[in-house]
Short mmCIF file of N, CA and C in Angstrom, two decimals:
data_model
loop_
_atom_site.label_atom_id
_atom_site.label_comp_id
_atom_site.label_asym_id
_atom_site.label_seq_id
_atom_site.Cartn_x
_atom_site.Cartn_y
_atom_site.Cartn_z
N MET A 1 174.42 -121.50 98.08
CA MET A 1 175.49 -121.90 99.36
C MET A 1 176.08 -122.34 98.48
N GLN A 2 177.21 -122.25 98.69
CA GLN A 2 178.60 -122.46 97.67
C GLN A 2 179.16 -123.78 98.46
N VAL A 3 179.77 -124.63 97.46
CA VAL A 3 180.54 -125.59 97.95
C VAL A 3 182.28 -125.57 97.19
N TRP A 4 182.70 -126.15 98.50
CA TRP A 4 183.98 -126.15 98.19
C TRP A 4 184.60 -127.13 97.21
N THR A 5 185.30 -126.92 96.19
CA THR A 5 185.95 -127.69 95.39
C THR A 5 187.40 -128.32 96.07
N SER A 6 187.61 -129.69 95.78
CA SER A 6 189.11 -130.27 95.83
C SER A 6 190.16 -129.26 95.55
N ASN A 7 190.35 -127.74 94.99
CA ASN A 7 191.35 -127.51 95.03
C ASN A 7 191.59 -126.36 96.16
N GLN A 8 190.11 -126.08 96.52
CA GLN A 8 190.27 -125.30 97.83
C GLN A 8 190.04 -126.16 99.22
N SER A 9 190.71 -127.44 99.04
CA SER A 9 190.89 -127.94 101.02
C SER A 9 191.48 -127.57 101.58
N GLY A 10 192.81 -126.54 100.71
CA GLY A 10 193.90 -125.63 101.88
C GLY A 10 193.51 -124.77 102.84
N ASN A 11 191.98 -123.95 102.34
CA ASN A 11 190.86 -123.26 102.88
C ASN A 11 190.07 -123.51 103.72
N LEU A 12 189.75 -125.24 103.52
CA LEU A 12 189.50 -125.87 104.37
C LEU A 12 189.83 -125.80 106.07
N GLN A 13 191.19 -125.81 106.10
CA GLN A 13 192.22 -126.23 107.28
C GLN A 13 191.86 -124.97 107.59
N LYS A 14 191.85 -123.87 107.27
CA LYS A 14 192.05 -122.34 107.49
C LYS A 14 191.19 -121.89 108.46
N THR A 15 189.85 -122.56 107.48
CA THR A 15 188.78 -122.45 107.55
C THR A 15 188.30 -122.60 109.35
N VAL A 16 188.70 -124.19 109.45
CA VAL A 16 188.44 -125.10 110.73
C VAL A 16 189.15 -124.42 111.76
N SER A 17 190.57 -124.20 111.59
CA SER A 17 191.28 -122.99 112.44
C SER A 17 190.98 -121.50 112.71
N THR A 18 189.87 -121.27 112.46
CA THR A 18 189.25 -120.08 112.69
C THR A 18 188.07 -120.19 114.50
N TYR A 19 188.01 -121.48 114.63
CA TYR A 19 186.72 -121.61 115.63
C TYR A 19 187.83 -121.98 116.74
N SER A 20 189.20 -121.81 116.98
CA SER A 20 189.83 -122.20 118.46
C SER A 20 188.98 -120.96 119.22
N ALA A 21 188.12 -119.94 119.29
CA ALA A 21 186.99 -119.65 120.40
C ALA A 21 186.45 -120.36 120.78
N PHE A 22 185.91 -121.86 120.23
CA PHE A 22 184.90 -122.49 120.57
C PHE A 22 185.94 -123.23 122.01
N GLY A 23 187.36 -123.28 122.25
CA GLY A 23 188.06 -123.88 122.85
C GLY A 23 187.96 -125.74 122.71
N ASN A 24 188.07 -126.46 123.40
CA ASN A 24 187.30 -127.90 124.06
C ASN A 24 186.66 -128.30 122.53
N GLY A 25 186.04 -127.50 121.78
CA GLY A 25 185.36 -127.55 121.14
C GLY A 25 185.37 -127.70 119.70
N ILE A 26 186.81 -127.14 119.95
CA ILE A 26 187.43 -126.65 118.52
C ILE A 26 188.22 -128.52 118.52
N HIS A 27 188.67 -128.86 119.34
CA HIS A 27 189.31 -130.83 118.84
C HIS A 27 188.18 -131.35 118.45
N TYR A 28 186.88 -131.49 118.84
CA TYR A 28 185.91 -132.33 118.13
C TYR A 28 185.76 -131.62 116.67
N LEU A 29 185.54 -130.75 116.47
CA LEU A 29 185.35 -130.16 114.77
C LEU A 29 186.55 -130.96 113.87
N GLU A 30 187.55 -130.70 115.01
CA GLU A 30 188.86 -130.74 114.14
C GLU A 30 188.79 -132.99 113.91
N PHE A 31 188.74 -133.56 114.65
CA PHE A 31 188.00 -134.89 115.46
C PHE A 31 187.20 -135.53 113.94
N TYR A 32 186.19 -134.36 114.21
CA TYR A 32 185.03 -134.51 112.74
C TYR A 32 185.54 -134.36 111.31
N HIS A 33 186.54 -133.65 111.15
CA HIS A 33 187.04 -133.39 110.16
C HIS A 33 188.07 -134.15 109.75
N HIS A 34 188.44 -134.61 110.44
CA HIS A 34 189.89 -135.49 110.11
C HIS A 34 189.27 -136.96 110.20
N CYS A 35 188.17 -137.55 110.62
CA CYS A 35 188.12 -138.92 111.24
C CYS A 35 186.54 -139.72 110.83
N VAL A 36 185.93 -138.19 111.50
CA VAL A 36 184.54 -138.74 111.45
C VAL A 36 183.62 -139.01 109.75
N ARG A 37 184.19 -137.45 109.24
CA ARG A 37 183.56 -137.61 108.22
C ARG A 37 183.89 -138.58 107.33
N GLN A 38 184.69 -139.07 107.05
CA GLN A 38 184.99 -140.17 106.39
C GLN A 38 184.99 -141.62 106.77
N ARG A 39 184.14 -141.80 108.06
CA ARG A 39 183.57 -142.79 108.35
C ARG A 39 181.50 -143.05 108.08
N LEU A 40 181.46 -141.10 107.87
CA LEU A 40 180.30 -141.50 107.59
C LEU A 40 179.76 -141.48 106.30
N SER A 41 181.07 -140.82 105.29
CA SER A 41 180.60 -140.38 103.89
C SER A 41 180.81 -141.60 102.96
N SER A 42 180.32 -142.13 101.98
CA SER A 42 180.74 -142.62 100.98
C SER A 42 180.87 -141.94 99.79
N ALA A 43 180.91 -143.51 98.78
CA ALA A 43 180.70 -142.00 96.74
C ALA A 43 179.91 -141.18 97.11
N PHE A 44 178.29 -141.77 97.57
CA PHE A 44 177.11 -140.96 97.41
C PHE A 44 176.92 -139.74 97.97
N ASP A 45 177.38 -139.47 99.05
CA ASP A 45 177.18 -138.76 99.73
C ASP A 45 178.29 -137.68 100.85
N ASN A 46 179.32 -138.29 99.62
CA ASN A 46 181.03 -137.69 100.30
C ASN A 46 180.55 -136.17 100.29
N LYS A 47 180.61 -134.98 99.37
CA LYS A 47 180.16 -134.23 99.91
C LYS A 47 179.61 -133.34 100.48
N PHE A 48 178.31 -133.55 100.76
CA PHE A 48 177.65 -133.50 102.02
C PHE A 48 178.16 -133.67 103.44
N TRP A 49 179.48 -134.74 103.83
CA TRP A 49 180.06 -134.97 104.77
C TRP A 49 180.96 -134.37 104.78
N SER A 50 181.85 -134.05 103.77
CA SER A 50 183.33 -133.72 103.62
C SER A 50 182.79 -131.98 103.60
N ARG A 51 181.95 -131.22 102.61
CA ARG A 51 182.36 -130.19 102.27
C ARG A 51 180.95 -129.32 103.23
N ILE A 52 179.71 -129.97 102.27
CA ILE A 52 178.06 -129.48 103.22
C ILE A 52 178.45 -128.86 104.39
N THR A 53 178.66 -129.61 105.07
CA THR A 53 178.23 -129.54 106.52
C THR A 53 179.60 -128.63 107.68
N LEU A 54 180.83 -128.90 106.92
CA LEU A 54 181.78 -127.86 107.43
C LEU A 54 181.55 -126.75 106.99
N GLN A 55 181.54 -126.67 105.61
CA GLN A 55 180.71 -124.50 105.10
C GLN A 55 179.44 -124.26 106.12
N MET A 56 178.83 -125.12 105.90
CA MET A 56 177.46 -124.66 106.96
C MET A 56 177.99 -124.30 108.58
N ALA A 57 179.23 -125.31 108.93
CA ALA A 57 179.46 -124.90 109.96
C ALA A 57 179.69 -123.65 110.64
N HIS A 58 180.99 -123.40 109.14
CA HIS A 58 181.48 -121.79 109.56
C HIS A 58 180.20 -121.02 109.73
N SER A 59 179.36 -120.49 109.22
CA SER A 59 178.16 -119.94 109.36
C SER A 59 177.25 -119.73 110.07
N GLU A 60 176.41 -120.97 110.33
CA GLU A 60 175.56 -121.35 111.51
C GLU A 60 175.73 -122.21 112.26
N PRO A 61 175.80 -121.38 113.30
CA PRO A 61 175.88 -122.08 115.13
C PRO A 61 174.82 -123.40 115.31
N SER A 62 173.75 -123.55 114.94
CA SER A 62 173.23 -125.00 115.04
C SER A 62 174.25 -126.00 114.04
N VAL A 63 174.55 -126.26 113.22
CA VAL A 63 175.73 -127.12 112.64
C VAL A 63 176.53 -127.20 113.25
N ARG A 64 177.32 -125.76 113.67
CA ARG A 64 178.73 -125.93 114.20
C ARG A 64 178.63 -127.05 115.39
N HIS A 65 177.59 -127.04 116.10
CA HIS A 65 177.63 -127.69 117.90
C HIS A 65 177.22 -128.77 117.57
N ALA A 66 176.19 -129.18 116.21
CA ALA A 66 175.93 -130.29 116.11
C ALA A 66 177.14 -130.89 115.92
N LEU A 67 177.98 -130.33 115.14
CA LEU A 67 179.20 -131.40 114.48
C LEU A 67 180.26 -131.69 115.49
N ILE A 68 180.08 -130.44 116.40
CA ILE A 68 181.40 -131.10 117.36
C ILE A 68 180.29 -131.96 118.79
N ALA A 69 179.19 -131.99 118.90
CA ALA A 69 178.73 -133.10 119.50
C ALA A 69 178.63 -134.39 118.56
N LEU A 70 179.08 -134.71 117.60
CA LEU A 70 178.99 -135.68 116.85
C LEU A 70 180.42 -135.82 116.82
N GLY A 71 181.31 -134.90 116.77
CA GLY A 71 182.49 -135.45 116.84
C GLY A 71 182.73 -135.91 118.20
N TYR A 72 182.66 -135.04 118.92
CA TYR A 72 182.86 -135.91 121.01
C TYR A 72 182.35 -137.63 120.52
N LEU A 73 181.15 -137.70 119.96
CA LEU A 73 180.69 -139.03 120.32
C LEU A 73 181.61 -139.98 119.61
N HIS A 74 181.83 -140.02 118.20
CA HIS A 74 182.85 -140.64 117.90
C HIS A 74 184.20 -140.56 118.73
N SER A 75 184.93 -139.51 119.10
CA SER A 75 185.97 -139.74 119.71
C SER A 75 185.91 -139.83 120.82
N THR A 76 184.80 -140.34 121.48
CA THR A 76 184.98 -141.11 122.81
C THR A 76 184.62 -142.39 122.79
N GLU A 77 184.27 -143.25 121.44
CA GLU A 77 183.81 -144.15 121.17
C GLU A 77 184.85 -145.19 121.03
N THR A 78 185.04 -146.45 122.20
CA THR A 78 186.63 -147.23 122.04
C THR A 78 185.76 -148.54 121.37
N GLY A 79 184.74 -148.92 121.56
CA GLY A 79 183.75 -150.18 121.44
C GLY A 79 183.14 -150.29 119.90
N SER A 80 182.47 -151.07 120.16
CA SER A 80 181.40 -151.36 118.49
C SER A 80 180.13 -150.54 119.22
N MET A 81 179.02 -150.76 117.69
CA MET A 81 178.13 -149.38 117.98
C MET A 81 177.19 -150.37 119.15
N ARG A 82 177.24 -151.89 119.45
CA ARG A 82 176.41 -152.05 120.28
C ARG A 82 177.31 -151.17 121.56
N HIS A 83 178.20 -151.41 121.98
CA HIS A 83 178.81 -150.69 123.42
C HIS A 83 178.66 -149.82 123.24
N ALA A 84 178.09 -149.00 122.34
CA ALA A 84 177.68 -147.89 122.31
C ALA A 84 176.88 -147.03 123.08
N ARG A 85 175.45 -148.11 122.31
CA ARG A 85 174.32 -148.27 122.99
C ARG A 85 174.32 -148.41 124.30
N SER A 86 174.84 -149.60 125.16
CA SER A 86 174.66 -150.28 126.17
C SER A 86 175.33 -148.71 126.98
N ARG A 87 176.34 -147.81 126.71
CA ARG A 87 177.12 -147.07 127.25
C ARG A 87 176.14 -145.97 127.43
N PHE A 88 175.29 -145.77 125.93
CA PHE A 88 174.32 -143.95 126.36
C PHE A 88 173.06 -144.95 127.59
N ALA A 89 172.64 -146.37 127.28
CA ALA A 89 172.00 -146.60 127.63
C ALA A 89 171.87 -146.06 129.33
N GLY A 90 173.04 -146.76 129.73
CA GLY A 90 173.51 -146.36 130.95
C GLY A 90 173.21 -145.08 131.31
N HIS A 91 172.92 -143.64 130.84
CA HIS A 91 172.72 -142.56 131.01
C HIS A 91 173.86 -142.07 131.52
N HIS A 92 175.46 -142.52 130.55
CA HIS A 92 176.36 -141.63 130.97
C HIS A 92 176.83 -141.09 130.07
N GLU A 93 176.37 -139.79 130.06
CA GLU A 93 175.85 -139.37 129.17
C GLU A 93 177.24 -137.61 129.97
N SER A 94 178.21 -137.21 128.49
CA SER A 94 179.20 -136.52 128.80
C SER A 94 178.47 -134.67 129.26
N LYS A 95 179.04 -134.28 129.63
CA LYS A 95 178.31 -132.38 129.83
C LYS A 95 179.01 -132.10 128.45
N THR A 96 180.21 -132.43 127.60
CA THR A 96 180.68 -131.74 126.30
C THR A 96 179.32 -131.76 125.25
N LEU A 97 178.96 -133.29 125.01
CA LEU A 97 177.65 -133.67 124.38
C LEU A 97 177.13 -132.87 124.75
N LEU A 98 176.21 -133.42 125.60
CA LEU A 98 174.93 -131.84 126.60
C LEU A 98 174.83 -131.14 125.73
N TYR A 99 176.42 -130.12 126.12
CA TYR A 99 176.32 -128.50 125.86
C TYR A 99 176.16 -128.25 124.82
N HIS A 100 177.01 -129.27 123.83
CA HIS A 100 177.40 -129.15 122.39
C HIS A 100 175.65 -128.81 121.48
N TYR A 101 175.33 -130.41 121.56
CA TYR A 101 173.60 -130.79 121.73
C TYR A 101 172.37 -129.82 121.98
N ASN A 102 172.43 -129.56 123.14
CA ASN A 102 171.37 -128.51 123.70
C ASN A 102 171.72 -127.00 122.44
N LYS A 103 172.97 -126.28 122.97
CA LYS A 103 173.27 -125.05 121.98
C LYS A 103 172.89 -125.26 120.92
N SER A 104 173.24 -126.52 120.40
CA SER A 104 172.35 -126.78 118.46
C SER A 104 171.31 -126.57 118.52
N VAL A 105 170.34 -127.50 119.59
CA VAL A 105 169.13 -127.35 119.41
C VAL A 105 168.43 -125.16 119.82
N ARG A 106 169.44 -125.25 120.54
CA ARG A 106 168.45 -123.97 120.90
C ARG A 106 169.25 -122.78 120.06
N SER A 107 170.62 -123.10 119.22
CA SER A 107 170.61 -122.11 117.74
C SER A 107 169.58 -122.21 116.71
N LEU A 108 169.26 -123.63 116.77
CA LEU A 108 168.16 -123.89 115.86
C LEU A 108 166.83 -123.24 115.66
N VAL A 109 166.45 -123.06 116.82
CA VAL A 109 165.27 -122.63 117.45
C VAL A 109 165.11 -121.03 117.01
N ASP A 110 166.37 -120.19 117.56
CA ASP A 110 166.50 -119.00 117.14
C ASP A 110 166.38 -118.53 116.29
N ARG A 111 167.39 -119.95 115.22
CA ARG A 111 167.94 -119.24 114.06
C ARG A 111 166.27 -119.26 113.07
N ILE A 112 165.34 -120.42 113.39
CA ILE A 112 164.26 -119.95 112.79
C ILE A 112 162.60 -119.01 112.59
N ASN A 113 163.27 -118.25 113.61
CA ASN A 113 162.71 -117.23 113.81
C ASN A 113 163.02 -116.19 112.95
N GLU A 114 164.66 -116.24 112.57
CA GLU A 114 164.76 -114.91 111.78
C GLU A 114 164.26 -114.77 110.60
N THR A 115 164.51 -113.88 110.16
CA THR A 115 164.29 -113.77 107.99
C THR A 115 164.75 -114.05 107.07
N THR A 116 166.29 -114.61 107.91
CA THR A 116 167.35 -115.44 106.51
C THR A 116 167.69 -116.63 106.88
N TYR A 117 166.45 -116.82 107.63
CA TYR A 117 166.47 -118.65 107.79
C TYR A 117 166.25 -118.64 106.30
N SER A 118 167.18 -120.41 106.37
CA SER A 118 166.79 -121.26 105.20
C SER A 118 166.07 -122.83 105.68
N PRO A 119 165.25 -123.39 104.88
CA PRO A 119 165.11 -124.60 105.55
C PRO A 119 166.39 -125.44 105.37
N GLU A 120 167.35 -125.23 104.63
CA GLU A 120 168.24 -126.40 104.11
C GLU A 120 169.14 -126.62 105.55
N ILE A 121 168.93 -125.14 106.47
CA ILE A 121 170.26 -125.04 108.30
C ILE A 121 169.63 -126.24 108.76
N GLY A 122 167.84 -125.94 108.77
CA GLY A 122 167.18 -127.24 109.06
C GLY A 122 167.22 -128.65 109.20
N LEU A 123 167.02 -128.84 108.08
CA LEU A 123 167.27 -130.12 107.22
C LEU A 123 168.69 -130.42 107.68
N VAL A 124 169.61 -130.10 107.42
CA VAL A 124 171.49 -130.50 107.76
C VAL A 124 171.50 -130.93 109.01
N THR A 125 171.20 -129.92 110.21
CA THR A 125 171.05 -129.59 111.63
C THR A 125 170.41 -130.93 112.04
N CYS A 126 169.02 -131.01 111.35
CA CYS A 126 168.04 -132.45 111.81
C CYS A 126 168.77 -133.59 111.61
N LEU A 127 169.52 -133.88 110.27
CA LEU A 127 170.20 -134.66 110.12
C LEU A 127 171.36 -135.13 110.65
N LEU A 128 171.72 -134.35 111.35
CA LEU A 128 172.98 -134.80 111.97
C LEU A 128 172.19 -134.64 113.34
N PHE A 129 171.46 -134.38 113.91
CA PHE A 129 170.48 -134.70 115.14
C PHE A 129 170.76 -136.14 115.56
N VAL A 130 169.63 -137.04 114.13
CA VAL A 130 169.18 -138.06 113.58
C VAL A 130 170.90 -138.86 113.58
N CYS A 131 171.90 -138.49 113.02
CA CYS A 131 172.89 -139.28 113.39
C CYS A 131 173.49 -139.70 115.19
N MET A 132 173.44 -138.26 115.61
CA MET A 132 174.01 -138.50 117.11
C MET A 132 173.06 -139.72 117.62
N GLU A 133 171.57 -139.40 117.81
CA GLU A 133 170.66 -140.20 118.74
C GLU A 133 170.48 -141.65 118.00
N TYR A 134 170.84 -141.65 117.06
CA TYR A 134 170.87 -142.84 116.64
C TYR A 134 172.75 -143.88 117.49
N LEU A 135 173.68 -143.38 117.16
CA LEU A 135 175.14 -143.65 118.28
C LEU A 135 174.87 -143.67 119.27
N ARG A 136 173.26 -142.87 119.98
CA ARG A 136 173.48 -142.96 121.32
C ARG A 136 172.68 -144.10 121.47
N GLY A 137 171.32 -145.02 120.76
CA GLY A 137 170.84 -146.11 120.88
C GLY A 137 169.42 -145.31 120.81
N ASN A 138 169.40 -144.29 120.67
CA ASN A 138 167.86 -143.36 120.87
C ASN A 138 167.01 -143.72 119.34
N TYR A 139 166.70 -145.06 119.10
CA TYR A 139 166.14 -145.51 118.05
C TYR A 139 164.78 -144.70 117.95
N HIS A 140 163.85 -145.14 118.47
CA HIS A 140 162.73 -143.90 118.67
C HIS A 140 162.82 -142.40 118.34
N THR A 141 163.91 -141.61 119.32
CA THR A 141 163.81 -140.29 118.99
C THR A 141 164.69 -140.32 117.76
N ALA A 142 165.69 -141.09 117.36
CA ALA A 142 166.11 -140.68 115.68
C ALA A 142 165.13 -141.22 114.73
N PHE A 143 163.79 -141.60 114.71
CA PHE A 143 163.06 -141.77 114.00
C PHE A 143 162.13 -140.45 114.05
N GLN A 144 161.33 -140.05 115.23
CA GLN A 144 160.90 -138.82 115.50
C GLN A 144 161.82 -137.78 114.55
N VAL A 145 162.77 -137.70 114.80
CA VAL A 145 163.82 -136.43 114.63
C VAL A 145 163.92 -136.47 112.68
N SER A 146 163.37 -137.87 112.19
CA SER A 146 163.84 -138.30 110.83
C SER A 146 162.33 -137.48 110.01
N ASP A 147 161.21 -137.98 110.96
CA ASP A 147 160.33 -137.44 110.73
C ASP A 147 159.93 -135.55 110.34
N HIS A 148 160.37 -135.15 111.23
CA HIS A 148 160.57 -133.84 111.48
C HIS A 148 161.71 -133.61 109.77
N VAL A 149 162.26 -134.04 109.05
CA VAL A 149 163.13 -133.62 108.60
C VAL A 149 162.23 -134.23 107.63
N MET A 150 161.38 -135.23 107.00
CA MET A 150 160.80 -135.41 105.73
C MET A 150 159.79 -134.08 105.69
N GLY A 151 159.40 -133.32 107.26
CA GLY A 151 158.14 -132.38 106.78
C GLY A 151 159.37 -130.84 106.60
N LEU A 152 160.07 -131.11 107.04
CA LEU A 152 161.03 -129.85 106.06
C LEU A 152 160.75 -130.17 104.42
N LEU A 153 161.04 -130.93 103.56
CA LEU A 153 161.48 -131.20 102.80
C LEU A 153 159.77 -131.16 102.02
N VAL A 154 158.81 -131.54 102.62
CA VAL A 154 157.44 -131.47 102.28
C VAL A 154 157.50 -129.59 101.56
#
């Protein structure tokens, strides 16, 4: 896997624009690129949120759809984390969120069965699932997914 350097950041915008075939999904992928990654990253993990996830999204549908769903979650949240938890606890789920989340899961399941599958794909996708479940207020599910992530590392 190649990691982009800061002098290649112009290429990143070109890469993001190649996803225009995803309709409204590109809006949320761009929102992730411009807003969400900065909120999620720190000095320790900036490369993961800023480069690795976007680079993998270019070739891996499971990562791409997970980033779209994560971008959607962040773009529609107007209040605090407590507000987000209460909203999603009321089962007010968007078709956009569920479509891309389910598409990500299906893509990962299909990809696992391919001979070119790499555990890093599952690891990154599942980490994105953990983030989404946490944002949705589903802490038990987030912990279950993180247990599966740990299984990928062993």
